[in-house]
Amino acid sequence: MLTKNILIQEDESIKDALKKLDKTATKVLSVVDKKDKLLGTITDGDIRRYILKGKSLEGNIRDIYNKKPIFINQDAFSIEEAREMFIKNKIDLIPITDKAERVIDFITWDKAFSDGSQGLFNIGKVSVPAVIMAGGKGTRLEPFSNIFPKALIPIGEKPIIEIIIDKFRRSGINEYYLTLNYKGKMIESYFDSIEKDYAVHYVWDSEYSGTAASLKLMEGKICDNFILSNCDVIVEANFEEVLNLHKEQKALLTILSSIQHYKVPYGVIRFKEGGEVTETIEKPEYTFTINTGVYILNKESLRFIPKNSYFDMTDLIKTLIENNKKVITYPVNESEYIDIGHWEEYKKAIEKLKIIE
């Protein structure tokens, strides 16, 4: 049945489109007029390219949506026809229209191939290794982390770190380096005891020397580019697309970021010197872009990490920028980022992962 969440009118803003994409499991919206007649489609990729050009989120979708959409009329619909259109056009969603070209329903790639016969075309395959930082104490998850390392705290039937690896496995990644310190032997024992079709290497950081310092130990182990991830976050992204952007831009570091919307639950007062009120804004909403804790790095970036010094990822980013080395970002939507690092987000993550799976 059609949900209005996948419909958007062409006079709405980029921010409006992002919010609607967050409310639906699809990566596509159907652009319609006031009578729901199909005008076009807009994807998360369209919005990402727009944002990377430095454009405002207050801009109108009219400037970027695809005005020649692929669709199926209800009288011509069949699952076989839909499958052929998905394979030929490599799209995520096809609107279904009536005779007046009004959108009355839609079908997604996942629904069309629910038997798994074609896999997921939109999950790009990459052949780079992934480094997962699993040496932290996880103080935000106390008291569990007093007994277990954060990486082994379970979500359902698997620990956090194995779920992260499962997500990376969908992108074809089969080599993993785990940086270890706090209760690292428990993590090592866990992976040595399970059946797996990927390689795991352990890199021991003898000191709590910051999130980037342990990467210095990776010199000589990495051939070119690699993915770096905290052990308490999941980002749903096409890593083939991220890696291609990283290479095209000749970046040393790419930050996967997430566009977040936050509504202040209070009225905000603006005033000038002397306390004279100039404006009151009732429960304003702000949109901002945050660092997810997942990155693509080139091996050259490792030489900017000092030896035997405390050094965080924020320090590495700052150092690269100061040395005129290119650092770029690849934004994903709010719903494509899951933080498991503290209890409130941990509870939300369990529900989010149920939906994603």
Short mmCIF file of C-alpha atoms in Angstrom, two decimals:
data_model
loop_
_atom_site.label_atom_id
_atom_site.label_comp_id
_atom_site.label_asym_id
_atom_site.label_seq_id
_atom_site.Cartn_x
_atom_site.Cartn_y
_atom_site.Cartn_z
CA MET A 1 0.00 0.00 0.00
CA LEU A 2 1.23 3.50 -0.84
CA THR A 3 2.70 5.50 2.01
CA LYS A 4 2.78 9.28 1.73
CA ASN A 5 6.33 9.16 3.13
CA ILE A 6 7.66 8.35 -0.34
CA LEU A 7 5.86 11.31 -1.95
CA ILE A 8 7.22 14.83 -2.08
CA GLN A 9 6.10 17.93 -3.96
CA GLU A 10 8.55 19.85 -6.11
CA ASP A 11 8.26 23.06 -4.08
CA GLU A 12 9.64 21.35 -0.95
CA SER A 13 13.20 21.78 0.28
CA ILE A 14 16.24 19.52 0.35
CA LYS A 15 15.84 19.36 4.12
CA ASP A 16 12.25 18.18 3.70
CA ALA A 17 13.46 15.45 1.34
CA LEU A 18 16.09 14.30 3.86
CA LYS A 19 13.48 14.02 6.60
CA LYS A 20 11.18 11.96 4.39
CA LEU A 21 14.04 9.67 3.40
CA ASP A 22 14.65 9.13 7.13
CA LYS A 23 11.04 8.08 7.65
CA THR A 24 11.07 5.45 4.91
CA ALA A 25 13.32 2.45 4.34
CA THR A 26 13.78 3.46 0.69
CA LYS A 27 16.49 5.66 -0.80
CA VAL A 28 14.10 7.24 -3.32
CA LEU A 29 11.17 9.65 -3.20
CA SER A 30 8.57 10.17 -5.90
CA VAL A 31 8.09 13.83 -6.81
CA VAL A 32 4.41 14.60 -7.43
CA ASP A 33 2.07 17.52 -7.96
CA LYS A 34 -0.83 18.37 -5.65
CA LYS A 35 -2.94 15.61 -7.22
CA ASP A 36 -0.15 13.01 -6.80
CA LYS A 37 0.67 12.97 -10.51
CA LEU A 38 4.21 11.71 -11.00
CA LEU A 39 6.70 14.42 -11.99
CA GLY A 40 9.98 12.68 -11.23
CA THR A 41 12.14 11.04 -8.58
CA ILE A 42 14.83 12.18 -6.18
CA THR A 43 17.40 9.87 -4.54
CA ASP A 44 19.77 10.14 -1.62
CA GLY A 45 22.57 10.21 -4.21
CA ASP A 46 21.04 13.27 -5.90
CA ILE A 47 20.97 15.03 -2.53
CA ARG A 48 24.52 13.95 -1.63
CA ARG A 49 25.92 15.37 -4.87
CA TYR A 50 24.01 18.60 -4.23
CA ILE A 51 25.39 18.91 -0.69
CA LEU A 52 28.97 18.20 -1.81
CA LYS A 53 28.69 21.20 -4.13
CA GLY A 54 28.30 23.34 -1.01
CA LYS A 55 24.62 24.09 -1.62
CA SER A 56 22.15 24.98 1.14
CA LEU A 57 19.76 22.42 2.59
CA GLU A 58 17.10 25.10 2.32
CA GLY A 59 17.36 24.88 -1.48
CA ASN A 60 14.48 23.54 -3.55
CA ILE A 61 14.39 19.98 -4.89
CA ARG A 62 13.07 21.36 -8.19
CA ASP A 63 16.67 22.04 -9.22
CA ILE A 64 17.96 18.50 -8.75
CA TYR A 65 15.26 15.85 -9.10
CA ASN A 66 15.12 13.51 -12.10
CA LYS A 67 12.36 14.72 -14.39
CA LYS A 68 12.39 11.56 -16.54
CA PRO A 69 11.44 8.89 -14.00
CA ILE A 70 11.15 5.16 -14.57
CA PHE A 71 7.64 3.97 -13.62
CA ILE A 72 5.12 1.19 -14.30
CA ASN A 73 1.44 1.66 -15.05
CA GLN A 74 -0.74 -0.58 -12.89
CA ASP A 75 -2.34 -2.16 -16.00
CA ALA A 76 1.07 -3.27 -17.27
CA PHE A 77 2.49 -4.34 -13.92
CA SER A 78 4.01 -7.77 -13.40
CA ILE A 79 6.83 -8.88 -11.13
CA GLU A 80 8.80 -10.08 -14.17
CA GLU A 81 8.48 -6.66 -15.85
CA ALA A 82 9.56 -4.93 -12.63
CA ARG A 83 12.61 -7.18 -12.30
CA GLU A 84 13.70 -6.44 -15.85
CA MET A 85 13.37 -2.70 -15.23
CA PHE A 86 15.36 -2.91 -11.99
CA ILE A 87 18.21 -4.84 -13.63
CA LYS A 88 18.30 -2.64 -16.73
CA ASN A 89 18.18 0.71 -14.91
CA LYS A 90 19.84 -0.17 -11.58
CA ILE A 91 17.38 1.75 -9.46
CA ASP A 92 16.07 1.20 -5.93
CA LEU A 93 12.36 1.92 -6.38
CA ILE A 94 9.77 2.02 -9.17
CA PRO A 95 6.56 4.06 -8.70
CA ILE A 96 3.33 2.40 -9.84
CA THR A 97 0.83 4.77 -11.44
CA ASP A 98 -2.79 4.72 -12.57
CA LYS A 99 -4.03 5.81 -16.01
CA ALA A 100 -3.80 9.48 -14.99
CA GLU A 101 -0.13 8.90 -13.98
CA ARG A 102 -0.95 9.40 -10.30
CA VAL A 103 1.31 7.45 -7.95
CA ILE A 104 -0.79 4.76 -6.28
CA ASP A 105 1.90 2.36 -5.07
CA PHE A 106 5.56 1.42 -5.49
CA ILE A 107 7.85 -1.57 -5.56
CA THR A 108 11.43 -1.74 -4.28
CA TRP A 109 14.36 -3.82 -5.50
CA ASP A 110 14.26 -5.84 -2.28
CA LYS A 111 10.58 -6.72 -2.76
CA ALA A 112 11.05 -7.61 -6.41
CA PHE A 113 13.89 -9.98 -5.58
CA SER A 114 12.71 -11.13 -2.18
CA ASP A 115 13.85 -14.65 -3.06
CA GLY A 116 17.44 -13.34 -3.19
CA SER A 117 17.86 -14.38 -6.81
CA GLN A 118 19.69 -11.22 -7.85
CA GLY A 119 21.37 -10.09 -4.64
CA LEU A 120 21.66 -6.39 -3.91
CA PHE A 121 23.10 -4.46 -6.83
CA ASN A 122 23.45 -1.26 -4.88
CA ILE A 123 25.93 -2.61 -2.35
CA GLY A 124 29.22 -1.99 -4.12
CA LYS A 125 32.07 -4.43 -3.66
CA VAL A 126 35.49 -3.26 -2.53
CA SER A 127 38.78 -5.06 -1.99
CA VAL A 128 40.34 -2.93 0.73
CA PRO A 129 40.99 -4.01 4.34
CA ALA A 130 39.08 -2.62 7.32
CA VAL A 131 40.66 -1.54 10.58
CA ILE A 132 38.37 -1.58 13.62
CA MET A 133 39.47 0.29 16.72
CA ALA A 134 38.54 -2.04 19.56
CA GLY A 135 40.98 -1.05 22.30
CA GLY A 136 38.95 1.51 24.23
CA LYS A 137 37.50 1.06 27.72
CA GLY A 138 33.92 1.87 26.73
CA THR A 139 33.22 3.92 29.86
CA ARG A 140 29.89 5.11 28.43
CA LEU A 141 28.64 1.52 28.57
CA GLU A 142 29.50 0.87 32.20
CA PRO A 143 28.89 -1.31 34.17
CA PHE A 144 28.86 -3.94 31.35
CA SER A 145 32.16 -2.67 30.01
CA ASN A 146 33.74 -3.22 33.45
CA ILE A 147 33.45 -6.94 32.68
CA PHE A 148 33.33 -7.15 28.87
CA PRO A 149 35.24 -5.08 26.34
CA LYS A 150 32.83 -2.76 24.54
CA ALA A 151 33.36 -4.63 21.27
CA LEU A 152 31.85 -7.82 22.76
CA ILE A 153 28.70 -6.30 24.26
CA PRO A 154 25.85 -8.18 22.55
CA ILE A 155 23.08 -6.94 20.33
CA GLY A 156 20.77 -9.89 19.90
CA GLU A 157 22.81 -13.03 19.36
CA LYS A 158 26.06 -11.36 18.28
CA PRO A 159 28.53 -8.89 19.79
CA ILE A 160 28.69 -5.36 18.40
CA ILE A 161 31.98 -5.90 16.58
CA GLU A 162 30.77 -8.99 14.74
CA ILE A 163 27.66 -7.12 13.55
CA ILE A 164 29.95 -4.36 12.23
CA ILE A 165 32.02 -6.96 10.38
CA ASP A 166 28.86 -8.59 8.98
CA LYS A 167 27.90 -5.21 7.50
CA PHE A 168 31.35 -4.78 5.96
CA ARG A 169 31.19 -8.33 4.60
CA ARG A 170 28.22 -7.29 2.45
CA SER A 171 30.65 -4.93 0.68
CA GLY A 172 33.05 -7.80 -0.03
CA ILE A 173 35.63 -6.92 2.63
CA ASN A 174 37.43 -10.05 3.81
CA GLU A 175 40.46 -8.76 5.72
CA TYR A 176 40.21 -7.10 9.14
CA TYR A 177 42.71 -5.58 11.55
CA LEU A 178 41.55 -5.15 15.15
CA THR A 179 43.48 -2.68 17.29
CA LEU A 180 43.37 -4.04 20.83
CA ASN A 181 44.19 -2.99 24.37
CA TYR A 182 41.54 -3.09 27.11
CA LYS A 183 40.49 -6.73 27.66
CA GLY A 184 41.84 -7.43 24.18
CA LYS A 185 42.55 -11.09 24.95
CA MET A 186 38.80 -11.66 25.30
CA ILE A 187 38.24 -10.22 21.82
CA GLU A 188 41.08 -12.30 20.39
CA SER A 189 39.73 -15.46 22.04
CA TYR A 190 36.24 -14.79 20.70
CA PHE A 191 37.33 -14.49 17.07
CA ASP A 192 39.71 -17.43 17.37
CA SER A 193 36.80 -19.59 18.57
CA ILE A 194 34.18 -18.85 15.89
CA GLU A 195 33.86 -20.09 12.33
CA LYS A 196 34.48 -17.31 9.81
CA ASP A 197 35.23 -16.88 6.13
CA TYR A 198 37.42 -13.80 6.55
CA ALA A 199 40.86 -13.04 7.97
CA VAL A 200 41.36 -11.29 11.31
CA HIS A 201 44.69 -9.79 12.39
CA TYR A 202 45.36 -8.39 15.87
CA VAL A 203 47.34 -5.19 16.38
CA TRP A 204 48.24 -4.57 20.01
CA ASP A 205 48.51 -1.02 21.33
CA SER A 206 50.38 -1.22 24.63
CA GLU A 207 49.22 2.25 25.72
CA TYR A 208 45.94 4.14 25.64
CA SER A 209 47.47 6.55 23.18
CA GLY A 210 44.42 7.99 21.40
CA THR A 211 42.18 6.87 18.58
CA ALA A 212 44.70 7.62 15.80
CA ALA A 213 47.96 6.72 17.55
CA SER A 214 47.38 2.97 17.24
CA LEU A 215 47.19 3.41 13.45
CA LYS A 216 50.93 4.10 13.45
CA LEU A 217 51.29 0.37 14.09
CA MET A 218 49.62 -0.24 10.71
CA GLU A 219 52.56 1.18 8.72
CA GLY A 220 53.92 -1.54 6.46
CA LYS A 221 50.74 -3.62 6.80
CA ILE A 222 48.51 -1.53 4.49
CA CYS A 223 49.22 -1.31 0.76
CA ASP A 224 47.08 1.66 -0.26
CA ASN A 225 43.64 2.70 1.06
CA PHE A 226 41.72 1.20 3.96
CA ILE A 227 38.50 1.66 5.92
CA LEU A 228 38.75 2.69 9.57
CA SER A 229 35.84 2.28 12.00
CA ASN A 230 35.12 2.72 15.67
CA CYS A 231 33.79 -0.48 17.22
CA ASP A 232 30.49 1.08 18.31
CA VAL A 233 29.08 2.56 15.10
CA ILE A 234 27.44 1.25 11.95
CA VAL A 235 27.13 3.29 8.76
CA GLU A 236 24.97 1.99 5.91
CA ALA A 237 26.85 3.21 2.83
CA ASN A 238 27.90 2.07 -0.61
CA PHE A 239 31.61 1.76 0.13
CA GLU A 240 32.45 1.32 -3.53
CA GLU A 241 30.98 4.78 -4.14
CA VAL A 242 32.78 6.22 -1.09
CA LEU A 243 36.11 4.76 -2.17
CA ASN A 244 35.67 6.02 -5.73
CA LEU A 245 35.02 9.55 -4.44
CA HIS A 246 38.04 9.28 -2.14
CA LYS A 247 40.25 8.33 -5.11
CA GLU A 248 38.75 10.84 -7.55
CA GLN A 249 39.35 13.66 -5.09
CA LYS A 250 42.88 12.39 -4.33
CA ALA A 251 42.05 12.64 -0.63
CA LEU A 252 44.26 11.33 2.14
CA LEU A 253 41.25 11.02 4.43
CA THR A 254 37.51 10.80 3.84
CA ILE A 255 35.15 11.26 6.78
CA LEU A 256 31.80 9.52 6.54
CA SER A 257 29.45 12.06 8.06
CA SER A 258 25.78 11.98 8.96
CA ILE A 259 23.20 14.73 8.48
CA GLN A 260 21.31 15.12 11.75
CA HIS A 261 18.16 17.06 12.55
CA TYR A 262 17.67 18.37 16.09
CA LYS A 263 14.61 20.23 17.35
CA VAL A 264 15.24 22.35 20.43
CA PRO A 265 12.39 21.58 22.87
CA TYR A 266 12.33 25.17 24.17
CA GLY A 267 11.81 28.66 22.85
CA VAL A 268 15.16 30.26 22.00
CA ILE A 269 15.79 33.92 22.85
CA ARG A 270 18.18 36.13 20.94
CA PHE A 271 19.29 39.37 22.54
CA LYS A 272 21.90 42.09 22.27
CA GLU A 273 24.02 44.03 24.73
CA GLY A 274 22.06 45.14 27.75
CA GLY A 275 19.72 42.19 27.50
CA GLU A 276 17.36 43.73 24.95
CA VAL A 277 15.49 40.91 23.22
CA THR A 278 15.72 41.03 19.44
CA GLU A 279 13.88 37.82 18.58
CA THR A 280 12.23 34.73 20.05
CA ILE A 281 12.13 31.48 18.10
CA GLU A 282 9.73 28.80 19.27
CA LYS A 283 11.32 25.33 19.32
CA PRO A 284 13.68 25.88 16.38
CA GLU A 285 15.09 22.99 14.39
CA TYR A 286 18.71 22.82 13.35
CA THR A 287 20.38 20.60 10.79
CA PHE A 288 24.06 19.81 11.11
CA THR A 289 26.60 17.27 9.89
CA ILE A 290 28.46 15.06 12.38
CA ASN A 291 31.48 12.78 12.24
CA THR A 292 30.29 9.15 12.38
CA GLY A 293 33.64 7.63 13.34
CA VAL A 294 34.03 5.76 10.03
CA TYR A 295 36.71 6.84 7.56
CA ILE A 296 38.61 5.99 4.40
CA LEU A 297 42.35 6.62 4.75
CA ASN A 298 45.28 6.44 2.39
CA LYS A 299 48.42 4.87 3.83
CA GLU A 300 50.28 8.17 3.29
CA SER A 301 48.19 9.69 6.10
CA LEU A 302 49.93 7.40 8.60
CA ARG A 303 53.22 9.29 8.31
CA PHE A 304 51.54 12.33 9.87
CA ILE A 305 50.92 10.39 13.10
CA PRO A 306 53.76 10.94 15.60
CA LYS A 307 55.38 8.01 17.39
CA ASN A 308 54.96 7.54 21.12
CA SER A 309 52.49 10.41 21.52
CA TYR A 310 48.83 10.69 22.42
CA PHE A 311 47.05 11.38 19.13
CA ASP A 312 43.33 11.28 18.33
CA MET A 313 41.57 11.22 14.97
CA THR A 314 40.68 14.86 15.48
CA ASP A 315 44.41 15.58 15.75
CA LEU A 316 45.11 13.69 12.54
CA ILE A 317 42.36 15.54 10.65
CA LYS A 318 43.68 18.89 11.89
CA THR A 319 47.29 17.98 11.03
CA LEU A 320 46.39 16.89 7.49
CA ILE A 321 44.45 20.11 6.86
CA GLU A 322 47.31 22.23 8.26
CA ASN A 323 49.69 20.44 5.87
CA ASN A 324 47.41 21.18 2.89
CA LYS A 325 46.45 17.53 2.48
CA LYS A 326 42.96 16.95 1.19
CA VAL A 327 40.33 15.83 3.70
CA ILE A 328 36.81 15.34 2.32
CA THR A 329 33.47 14.10 3.61
CA TYR A 330 30.84 11.71 2.30
CA PRO A 331 27.48 12.49 3.94
CA VAL A 332 24.85 9.85 4.68
CA ASN A 333 21.35 10.39 5.99
CA GLU A 334 20.40 10.30 9.67
CA SER A 335 18.79 6.86 9.49
CA GLU A 336 21.91 5.34 7.89
CA TYR A 337 24.05 5.98 10.98
CA ILE A 338 23.75 3.92 14.15
CA ASP A 339 25.67 4.80 17.32
CA ILE A 340 25.90 2.08 19.94
CA GLY A 341 28.35 3.89 22.21
CA HIS A 342 26.10 4.72 25.19
CA TRP A 343 23.01 3.20 26.73
CA GLU A 344 20.26 5.35 25.24
CA GLU A 345 21.67 4.92 21.73
CA TYR A 346 22.32 1.23 22.41
CA LYS A 347 18.59 0.71 23.05
CA LYS A 348 17.68 2.61 19.89
CA ALA A 349 20.28 0.63 17.91
CA ILE A 350 18.62 -2.68 18.76
CA GLU A 351 15.36 -1.45 17.18
CA LYS A 352 17.10 0.12 14.18
CA LEU A 353 19.03 -3.06 13.42
CA LYS A 354 15.80 -5.09 13.53
CA ILE A 355 14.38 -2.83 10.81
CA ILE A 356 17.57 -2.88 8.70
CA GLU A 357 17.91 -6.65 8.87
#
